[in-house]
Amino acid sequence: MTAELVRGQNHTLPQTRLEIRVSAGSPVVAGATLGDEHGTVRGTEWVAHPGSPRLPGLEVSRQAAADHRLAVDLDALPGAVHRVTVLLALPTGAGHPARFGAVAAPFVAVTGLDGTEIATFTLIGLDTESAVAALELYRRQGAWKVRAVGQGYAAGLAGMLADQGLDRAAELAASIQDAVASGLARSVAPPPPRTPDGERVRHPAGPAPAPADPAPPRPGSEPLGGPTTAPAPGGTTGAAAPGAAGAGNAAPGAAGGGPIDYAHPRRQTSAPPPPPPTAPSAAPGQPAPPVAGDATGWSMDERLYNQIWGMFEDLARAVAAYRSAVDFAESRMEQELDRALSDPRHRMGGAGDLARERARDKCQDLTARAREALDRDLAQLAAESAVVEPALPAPYAGWDNPVWHGYRVPMELPMALRLGELHLPERTDLRIPLLVRLPLERGVWIDSGRTASEAAAATGGDRLRRLAMDSAVTLAARLLAVYPANEFSVHVIDPAGAAAGALAPLTDAGVLAAPPASGAGGVSAVLAHLTRRVDLVQMAVRAGAADSLPPDLDTGEHLLIVNDFPHGFDDRAVTQLRYLADEGPAVGVHLLMVADREDARDYGPVLDPLWRSLLRVTPVADDHLVDPWVGHAWTYEPCRVPEGSRVLEQVLALVAAARRADPR
């Protein structure tokens, strides 16, 4: 029976291998400290945090997220450790809440490896605090117990660490927040928030769309790390793993559990959506065939968008369950081998060999059952992908989709744009479209450095830079294609003119706002023009006088492509670029940089905020993006135009014709 704790209450722990699961209303930093018999943290090596996530017997998340799983093995802790304190803190920086009173009350659960809840605690009553000691596991007379603490600190992470006796607490807190900021720069944004009636949150019309609040999990979904998502021994994914294909209403590995319901009950909202397409009836005992648009939404585009995010989450959770089950099987095998070898009688001879063989057989059996469940889930997702991909509208579709051959300039802005594809090593041919919301809420950095990944290192420097610029051009073309005519302008800074060949599709079609700027004078002119636009729109919006903008000011969206940064940039230009990256997206000015970070190393940490503010993608395959649910490292691949296809030129020709017909 689960113990629902209140502040100060304790509960005996029946086992020593545990998971601590955290669910919060917005991204939080989760960590843990080790304390001696007096509760003192003896040094930074006794603190597990995103920058140093593993300690003996303890592992925490590597990034800030709304949901976390912390692994604890109390038997593996150092002998001097008598207390483990679970810490939560809010990330610092723009766009993040400054106090726990502004977010939903965090929920913490202590569970066994099979997902069974042992104790739970909801941290209510927090207000100005930005860090909190949530739980502590402590040893008393040889037995371990859990206590609900809920002690908040208005002084933040530094104050909390100092209170536990840690020297140089402020320095460690700053390094933790730096590691978190670096992790957030790699994270894929979650799906967009919805209003209480289920309607998608949209940017207001006008020159200054306001940035949206951090998005909650999909409506109706269980929070990641909730009690129903844990893998069970033998590779099962739990009886009702939220959103996980193949884990609808029965444990995939359970004998006699009956057919698995592959419907998506978690993809729901409280609003009455238009009826989804009618799905073909399934044969008795078989899952319903997948159908495009089986998620909710007010339009087919919105249903497809929600369905893709559902597939993304399903794949993340299914693979997480498989990996956790394999880890459990290997851990249990190691424990059984240790027990067998601890008896001197079993170290030699047939008894020891038999014990080792049995342990390995059990591990292989559990792993095989987990893989069987995963393969079933992957097969269902692959079938769903096969029907969803052909049904995607142009903004969501790859360049090889026939929908582009029937392209027409839209009359309104879609809710999202396909930036590339994501996949996991468990099945590399199962690709999930990476969709980003429109208007863009952060800039994009296409990394042209050869140190980015193994694929980049194997590609010649000139070839990699060309691929990076090709990716920038195809992304700019997509943005031009999905916006109504003359509502999106593209500017280019190419200081040395090195990207003339890659830019040919844009320049030949005549869709650029002006010829690519080169030389120091060109760089300065473009940056001054866009900086002035940001300044004027910001002042008008803050004063509530949007109608007083100069008549020559283009209030549409703008994209600035910067090639070969920082070549051609002086200190003033670098400052202006940082300003555009920080302030531009809120008022319709977006940045698309093609750069190798090594080229800018002379600037040192001055440019760190710039790199962190941009979503980093690569021109070749690279596993650097993480999902917002379980933190898998996903391999990203950009959208490429098929070899020999003229689809890009045809689309840009239609965009140019529409712009000429509607000059505004």
CSV table of N, CA and C in Angstrom, one decimal, residues 247-356:
chain,number,residue,atom,x,y,z
A,247,ALA,N,1.6,-0.5,-25.1
A,247,ALA,CA,1.4,-0.6,-23.7
A,247,ALA,C,0.1,0.0,-23.4
A,248,GLY,N,-0.9,-0.1,-24.2
A,248,GLY,CA,-2.2,0.5,-24.0
A,248,GLY,C,-2.9,0.1,-22.8
A,249,ASN,N,-3.3,-1.1,-22.7
A,249,ASN,CA,-4.1,-1.5,-21.5
A,249,ASN,C,-3.7,-2.9,-21.0
A,250,ALA,N,-2.6,-3.4,-21.5
A,250,ALA,CA,-2.1,-4.7,-21.0
A,250,ALA,C,-0.6,-4.7,-21.0
A,251,ALA,N,0.0,-5.4,-20.0
A,251,ALA,CA,1.4,-5.5,-20.0
A,251,ALA,C,1.9,-6.4,-21.2
A,252,PRO,N,2.8,-5.9,-22.1
A,252,PRO,CA,3.1,-6.6,-23.2
A,252,PRO,C,3.8,-8.0,-22.9
A,253,GLY,N,4.5,-8.1,-21.8
A,253,GLY,CA,5.2,-9.3,-21.5
A,253,GLY,C,4.3,-10.3,-20.7
A,254,ALA,N,3.1,-9.9,-20.3
A,254,ALA,CA,2.3,-10.7,-19.4
A,254,ALA,C,1.8,-11.9,-20.1
A,255,ALA,N,1.9,-13.0,-19.5
A,255,ALA,CA,1.4,-14.2,-20.1
A,255,ALA,C,-0.1,-14.2,-20.0
A,256,GLY,N,-0.8,-14.6,-21.1
A,256,GLY,CA,-2.3,-14.6,-21.0
A,256,GLY,C,-2.9,-13.3,-20.8
A,257,GLY,N,-2.2,-12.2,-21.1
A,257,GLY,CA,-2.8,-10.9,-21.0
A,257,GLY,C,-3.8,-10.5,-22.1
A,258,GLY,N,-3.9,-11.3,-23.1
A,258,GLY,CA,-4.8,-10.9,-24.2
A,258,GLY,C,-4.2,-9.9,-25.2
A,259,PRO,N,-4.9,-9.6,-26.2
A,259,PRO,CA,-4.4,-8.7,-27.2
A,259,PRO,C,-4.2,-7.3,-26.6
A,260,ILE,N,-3.3,-6.6,-27.2
A,260,ILE,CA,-2.9,-5.2,-26.7
A,260,ILE,C,-3.8,-4.2,-27.5
A,261,ASP,N,-4.3,-3.3,-26.8
A,261,ASP,CA,-5.1,-2.2,-27.4
A,261,ASP,C,-4.2,-1.1,-27.8
A,262,TYR,N,-4.0,-0.9,-29.1
A,262,TYR,CA,-3.1,0.1,-29.6
A,262,TYR,C,-3.8,1.4,-29.9
A,263,ALA,N,-5.0,1.6,-29.5
A,263,ALA,CA,-5.7,2.9,-29.6
A,263,ALA,C,-4.9,3.9,-28.7
A,264,HIS,N,-5.2,5.1,-28.9
A,264,HIS,CA,-4.4,6.2,-28.2
A,264,HIS,C,-5.3,6.9,-27.2
A,265,PRO,N,-5.7,6.3,-26.1
A,265,PRO,CA,-6.6,7.0,-25.2
A,265,PRO,C,-6.0,8.2,-24.6
A,266,ARG,N,-4.6,8.3,-24.5
A,266,ARG,CA,-4.0,9.4,-23.9
A,266,ARG,C,-4.0,10.7,-24.8
A,267,ARG,N,-4.2,10.5,-26.1
A,267,ARG,CA,-4.2,11.6,-27.0
A,267,ARG,C,-5.6,12.2,-27.0
A,268,GLN,N,-6.0,12.9,-25.9
A,268,GLN,CA,-7.3,13.4,-25.8
A,268,GLN,C,-7.2,14.9,-25.3
A,269,THR,N,-8.3,15.6,-25.5
A,269,THR,CA,-8.5,16.9,-24.9
A,269,THR,C,-9.9,17.0,-24.4
A,270,SER,N,-10.2,17.9,-23.5
A,270,SER,CA,-11.5,18.1,-23.0
A,270,SER,C,-12.4,18.7,-24.0
A,271,ALA,N,-11.9,19.3,-25.1
A,271,ALA,CA,-12.8,20.0,-26.1
A,271,ALA,C,-13.3,19.0,-27.0
A,272,PRO,N,-14.5,19.2,-27.6
A,272,PRO,CA,-15.1,18.3,-28.6
A,272,PRO,C,-14.5,18.6,-29.9
A,273,PRO,N,-13.5,17.8,-30.4
A,273,PRO,CA,-12.9,18.0,-31.7
A,273,PRO,C,-13.8,17.5,-32.8
A,274,PRO,N,-13.5,18.0,-34.1
A,274,PRO,CA,-14.3,17.3,-35.2
A,274,PRO,C,-14.0,15.8,-35.2
A,275,PRO,N,-14.9,15.1,-35.7
A,275,PRO,CA,-14.8,13.6,-35.6
A,275,PRO,C,-13.6,13.2,-36.5
A,276,PRO,N,-12.7,12.3,-35.9
A,276,PRO,CA,-11.6,11.8,-36.7
A,276,PRO,C,-12.0,10.9,-37.8
A,277,PRO,N,-11.1,10.7,-38.8
A,277,PRO,CA,-11.4,9.8,-39.9
A,277,PRO,C,-11.8,8.4,-39.3
A,278,THR,N,-12.7,7.8,-40.1
A,278,THR,CA,-13.2,6.5,-39.6
A,278,THR,C,-12.1,5.4,-39.9
A,279,ALA,N,-11.7,4.7,-38.8
A,279,ALA,CA,-10.7,3.7,-38.9
A,279,ALA,C,-11.3,2.4,-39.4
A,280,PRO,N,-10.6,1.7,-40.3
A,280,PRO,CA,-11.0,0.3,-40.7
A,280,PRO,C,-11.2,-0.5,-39.5
A,281,SER,N,-12.2,-1.4,-39.5
A,281,SER,CA,-12.5,-2.3,-38.4
A,281,SER,C,-11.4,-3.3,-38.3
A,282,ALA,N,-11.0,-3.7,-37.1
A,282,ALA,CA,-10.0,-4.6,-36.9
A,282,ALA,C,-10.6,-6.0,-36.8
A,283,ALA,N,-9.8,-7.0,-37.2
A,283,ALA,CA,-10.2,-8.4,-37.0
A,283,ALA,C,-10.2,-8.7,-35.5
A,284,PRO,N,-11.1,-9.7,-35.2
A,284,PRO,CA,-11.2,-10.0,-33.8
A,284,PRO,C,-9.9,-10.4,-33.2
A,285,GLY,N,-9.5,-9.9,-32.0
A,285,GLY,CA,-8.3,-10.2,-31.4
A,285,GLY,C,-7.1,-9.5,-31.9
A,286,GLN,N,-7.3,-8.6,-32.8
A,286,GLN,CA,-6.2,-7.8,-33.4
A,286,GLN,C,-6.3,-6.3,-33.1
A,287,PRO,N,-5.2,-5.6,-33.0
A,287,PRO,CA,-5.2,-4.2,-32.8
A,287,PRO,C,-5.8,-3.5,-34.0
A,288,ALA,N,-6.5,-2.3,-33.7
A,288,ALA,CA,-7.1,-1.6,-34.8
A,288,ALA,C,-6.0,-1.1,-35.8
A,289,PRO,N,-6.2,-1.1,-37.1
A,289,PRO,CA,-5.2,-0.6,-38.0
A,289,PRO,C,-5.0,0.9,-37.8
A,290,PRO,N,-3.8,1.4,-37.9
A,290,PRO,CA,-3.5,2.8,-37.7
A,290,PRO,C,-4.2,3.6,-38.8
A,291,VAL,N,-4.5,4.8,-38.4
A,291,VAL,CA,-5.2,5.8,-39.4
A,291,VAL,C,-4.6,7.1,-39.2
A,292,ALA,N,-4.3,7.9,-40.2
A,292,ALA,CA,-3.8,9.2,-40.1
A,292,ALA,C,-4.8,10.1,-39.5
A,293,GLY,N,-4.4,10.9,-38.5
A,293,GLY,CA,-5.3,11.9,-37.9
A,293,GLY,C,-6.1,11.3,-36.7
A,294,ASP,N,-5.6,10.3,-36.0
A,294,ASP,CA,-6.4,9.7,-34.9
A,294,ASP,C,-6.2,10.5,-33.6
A,295,ALA,N,-5.5,11.6,-33.6
A,295,ALA,CA,-5.4,12.4,-32.4
A,295,ALA,C,-6.5,13.5,-32.6
A,296,THR,N,-6.7,14.2,-31.5
A,296,THR,CA,-7.7,15.3,-31.5
A,296,THR,C,-7.2,16.6,-32.0
A,297,GLY,N,-8.1,17.4,-32.4
A,297,GLY,CA,-7.8,18.7,-33.0
A,297,GLY,C,-8.9,19.3,-33.8
A,298,TRP,N,-8.9,20.6,-34.0
A,298,TRP,CA,-10.0,21.2,-34.7
A,298,TRP,C,-9.8,21.2,-36.2
A,299,SER,N,-8.7,20.7,-36.7
A,299,SER,CA,-8.4,20.6,-38.1
A,299,SER,C,-7.6,19.3,-38.4
A,300,MET,N,-7.6,18.9,-39.6
A,300,MET,CA,-6.8,17.7,-39.9
A,300,MET,C,-5.3,18.0,-39.6
A,301,ASP,N,-4.8,19.2,-40.0
A,301,ASP,CA,-3.4,19.6,-39.7
A,301,ASP,C,-3.1,19.5,-38.2
A,302,GLU,N,-4.0,20.0,-37.4
A,302,GLU,CA,-3.7,19.9,-36.0
A,302,GLU,C,-3.8,18.5,-35.4
A,303,ARG,N,-4.7,17.7,-36.0
A,303,ARG,CA,-4.7,16.3,-35.5
A,303,ARG,C,-3.5,15.6,-35.9
A,304,LEU,N,-3.0,15.8,-37.1
A,304,LEU,CA,-1.7,15.2,-37.6
A,304,LEU,C,-0.5,15.7,-36.7
A,305,TYR,N,-0.5,17.0,-36.4
A,305,TYR,CA,0.5,17.5,-35.6
A,305,TYR,C,0.5,16.8,-34.2
A,306,ASN,N,-0.6,16.7,-33.6
A,306,ASN,CA,-0.7,16.0,-32.3
A,306,ASN,C,-0.4,14.5,-32.4
A,307,GLN,N,-0.8,13.9,-33.5
A,307,GLN,CA,-0.5,12.5,-33.7
A,307,GLN,C,1.0,12.3,-33.8
A,308,ILE,N,1.7,13.1,-34.5
A,308,ILE,CA,3.2,13.0,-34.6
A,308,ILE,C,3.8,13.2,-33.3
A,309,TRP,N,3.4,14.1,-32.5
A,309,TRP,CA,4.0,14.3,-31.1
A,309,TRP,C,3.6,13.0,-30.3
A,310,GLY,N,2.4,12.5,-30.5
A,310,GLY,CA,2.1,11.2,-29.8
A,310,GLY,C,3.0,10.1,-30.2
A,311,MET,N,3.3,10.0,-31.5
A,311,MET,CA,4.3,8.9,-31.9
A,311,MET,C,5.7,9.2,-31.3
A,312,PHE,N,6.1,10.4,-31.3
A,312,PHE,CA,7.4,10.8,-30.7
A,312,PHE,C,7.4,10.3,-29.3
A,313,GLU,N,6.4,10.6,-28.5
A,313,GLU,CA,6.4,10.2,-27.1
A,313,GLU,C,6.3,8.7,-26.9
A,314,ASP,N,5.4,8.1,-27.8
A,314,ASP,CA,5.3,6.7,-27.7
A,314,ASP,C,6.6,6.0,-27.9
A,315,LEU,N,7.4,6.4,-28.9
A,315,LEU,CA,8.7,5.8,-29.2
A,315,LEU,C,9.7,6.0,-28.1
A,316,ALA,N,9.7,7.2,-27.5
A,316,ALA,CA,10.6,7.5,-26.4
A,316,ALA,C,10.3,6.6,-25.2
A,317,ARG,N,9.0,6.5,-24.9
A,317,ARG,CA,8.7,5.7,-23.7
A,317,ARG,C,8.9,4.2,-23.9
A,318,ALA,N,8.5,3.7,-25.1
A,318,ALA,CA,8.7,2.3,-25.4
A,318,ALA,C,10.2,1.9,-25.3
A,319,VAL,N,11.1,2.7,-25.9
A,319,VAL,CA,12.5,2.5,-25.8
A,319,VAL,C,13.0,2.6,-24.4
A,320,ALA,N,12.5,3.6,-23.6
A,320,ALA,CA,12.9,3.8,-22.2
A,320,ALA,C,12.5,2.5,-21.4
A,321,ALA,N,11.3,2.0,-21.7
A,321,ALA,CA,10.9,0.8,-20.9
A,321,ALA,C,11.9,-0.4,-21.3
A,322,TYR,N,12.2,-0.5,-22.6
A,322,TYR,CA,13.1,-1.6,-23.0
A,322,TYR,C,14.5,-1.5,-22.3
A,323,ARG,N,15.0,-0.3,-22.4
A,323,ARG,CA,16.4,-0.1,-21.8
A,323,ARG,C,16.4,-0.3,-20.3
A,324,SER,N,15.3,0.2,-19.7
A,324,SER,CA,15.2,0.0,-18.2
A,324,SER,C,15.1,-1.5,-17.9
A,325,ALA,N,14.3,-2.3,-18.7
A,325,ALA,CA,14.2,-3.7,-18.4
A,325,ALA,C,15.5,-4.4,-18.6
A,326,VAL,N,16.3,-4.0,-19.7
A,326,VAL,CA,17.6,-4.6,-19.9
A,326,VAL,C,18.5,-4.3,-18.8
A,327,ASP,N,18.5,-3.1,-18.3
A,327,ASP,CA,19.4,-2.7,-17.2
A,327,ASP,C,19.0,-3.5,-15.9
A,328,PHE,N,17.7,-3.7,-15.7
A,328,PHE,CA,17.3,-4.5,-14.6
A,328,PHE,C,17.8,-5.9,-14.7
A,329,ALA,N,17.6,-6.5,-15.9
A,329,ALA,CA,18.1,-7.9,-16.1
A,329,ALA,C,19.6,-8.0,-15.9
A,330,GLU,N,20.3,-7.1,-16.4
A,330,GLU,CA,21.8,-7.2,-16.2
A,330,GLU,C,22.2,-7.0,-14.7
A,331,SER,N,21.5,-6.0,-14.1
A,331,SER,CA,21.8,-5.8,-12.7
A,331,SER,C,21.4,-7.0,-11.8
A,332,ARG,N,20.3,-7.7,-12.1
A,332,ARG,CA,20.0,-8.9,-11.3
A,332,ARG,C,20.9,-10.0,-11.6
A,333,MET,N,21.4,-10.1,-12.8
A,333,MET,CA,22.4,-11.1,-13.1
A,333,MET,C,23.7,-10.9,-12.3
A,334,GLU,N,24.1,-9.6,-12.2
A,334,GLU,CA,25.3,-9.3,-11.5
A,334,GLU,C,25.1,-9.6,-10.0
A,335,GLN,N,24.0,-9.3,-9.5
A,335,GLN,CA,23.7,-9.6,-8.1
A,335,GLN,C,23.8,-11.1,-7.8
A,336,GLU,N,23.1,-11.9,-8.7
A,336,GLU,CA,23.1,-13.4,-8.5
A,336,GLU,C,24.5,-13.9,-8.7
A,337,LEU,N,25.3,-13.4,-9.6
A,337,LEU,CA,26.7,-13.9,-9.7
A,337,LEU,C,27.5,-13.5,-8.5
A,338,ASP,N,27.3,-12.3,-7.9
A,338,ASP,CA,28.0,-11.9,-6.7
A,338,ASP,C,27.7,-12.8,-5.6
A,339,ARG,N,26.4,-13.2,-5.4
A,339,ARG,CA,26.0,-14.1,-4.4
A,339,ARG,C,26.6,-15.5,-4.5
A,340,ALA,N,26.6,-15.9,-5.8
A,340,ALA,CA,27.2,-17.2,-6.0
A,340,ALA,C,28.6,-17.3,-5.8
A,341,LEU,N,29.3,-16.2,-6.2
A,341,LEU,CA,30.8,-16.2,-6.0
A,341,LEU,C,31.2,-15.9,-4.5
A,342,SER,N,30.3,-15.3,-3.8
A,342,SER,CA,30.6,-15.0,-2.4
A,342,SER,C,30.8,-16.2,-1.5
A,343,ASP,N,30.2,-17.4,-2.0
A,343,ASP,CA,30.3,-18.6,-1.3
A,343,ASP,C,31.6,-19.4,-1.8
A,344,PRO,N,32.6,-19.6,-0.9
A,344,PRO,CA,33.8,-20.2,-1.4
A,344,PRO,C,33.5,-21.6,-2.1
A,345,ARG,N,32.5,-22.2,-1.6
A,345,ARG,CA,32.2,-23.6,-2.2
A,345,ARG,C,31.8,-23.5,-3.7
A,346,HIS,N,31.3,-22.3,-4.1
A,346,HIS,CA,30.8,-22.2,-5.5
A,346,HIS,C,31.8,-21.6,-6.4
A,347,ARG,N,32.9,-21.2,-5.9
A,347,ARG,CA,33.9,-20.5,-6.8
A,347,ARG,C,34.6,-21.5,-7.8
A,348,MET,N,34.6,-22.7,-7.4
A,348,MET,CA,35.3,-23.7,-8.2
A,348,MET,C,34.3,-24.9,-8.4
A,349,GLY,N,34.4,-25.6,-9.5
A,349,GLY,CA,33.6,-26.8,-9.6
A,349,GLY,C,32.3,-26.5,-10.3
A,350,GLY,N,31.5,-27.6,-10.4
A,350,GLY,CA,30.2,-27.6,-11.1
A,350,GLY,C,29.2,-26.7,-10.5
A,351,ALA,N,29.1,-26.6,-9.2
A,351,ALA,CA,28.1,-25.8,-8.6
A,351,ALA,C,28.2,-24.3,-9.0
A,352,GLY,N,29.4,-23.8,-9.0
A,352,GLY,CA,29.6,-22.4,-9.4
A,352,GLY,C,29.3,-22.2,-10.9
A,353,ASP,N,29.7,-23.1,-11.7
A,353,ASP,CA,29.4,-23.0,-13.2
A,353,ASP,C,27.9,-23.0,-13.4
A,354,LEU,N,27.2,-23.9,-12.6
A,354,LEU,CA,25.7,-24.0,-12.8
A,354,LEU,C,25.1,-22.7,-12.4
A,355,ALA,N,25.5,-22.1,-11.2
A,355,ALA,CA,24.9,-20.9,-10.8
A,355,ALA,C,25.1,-19.7,-11.8
A,356,ARG,N,26.4,-19.7,-12.4
A,356,ARG,CA,26.6,-18.7,-13.4
A,356,ARG,C,25.8,-18.9,-14.6
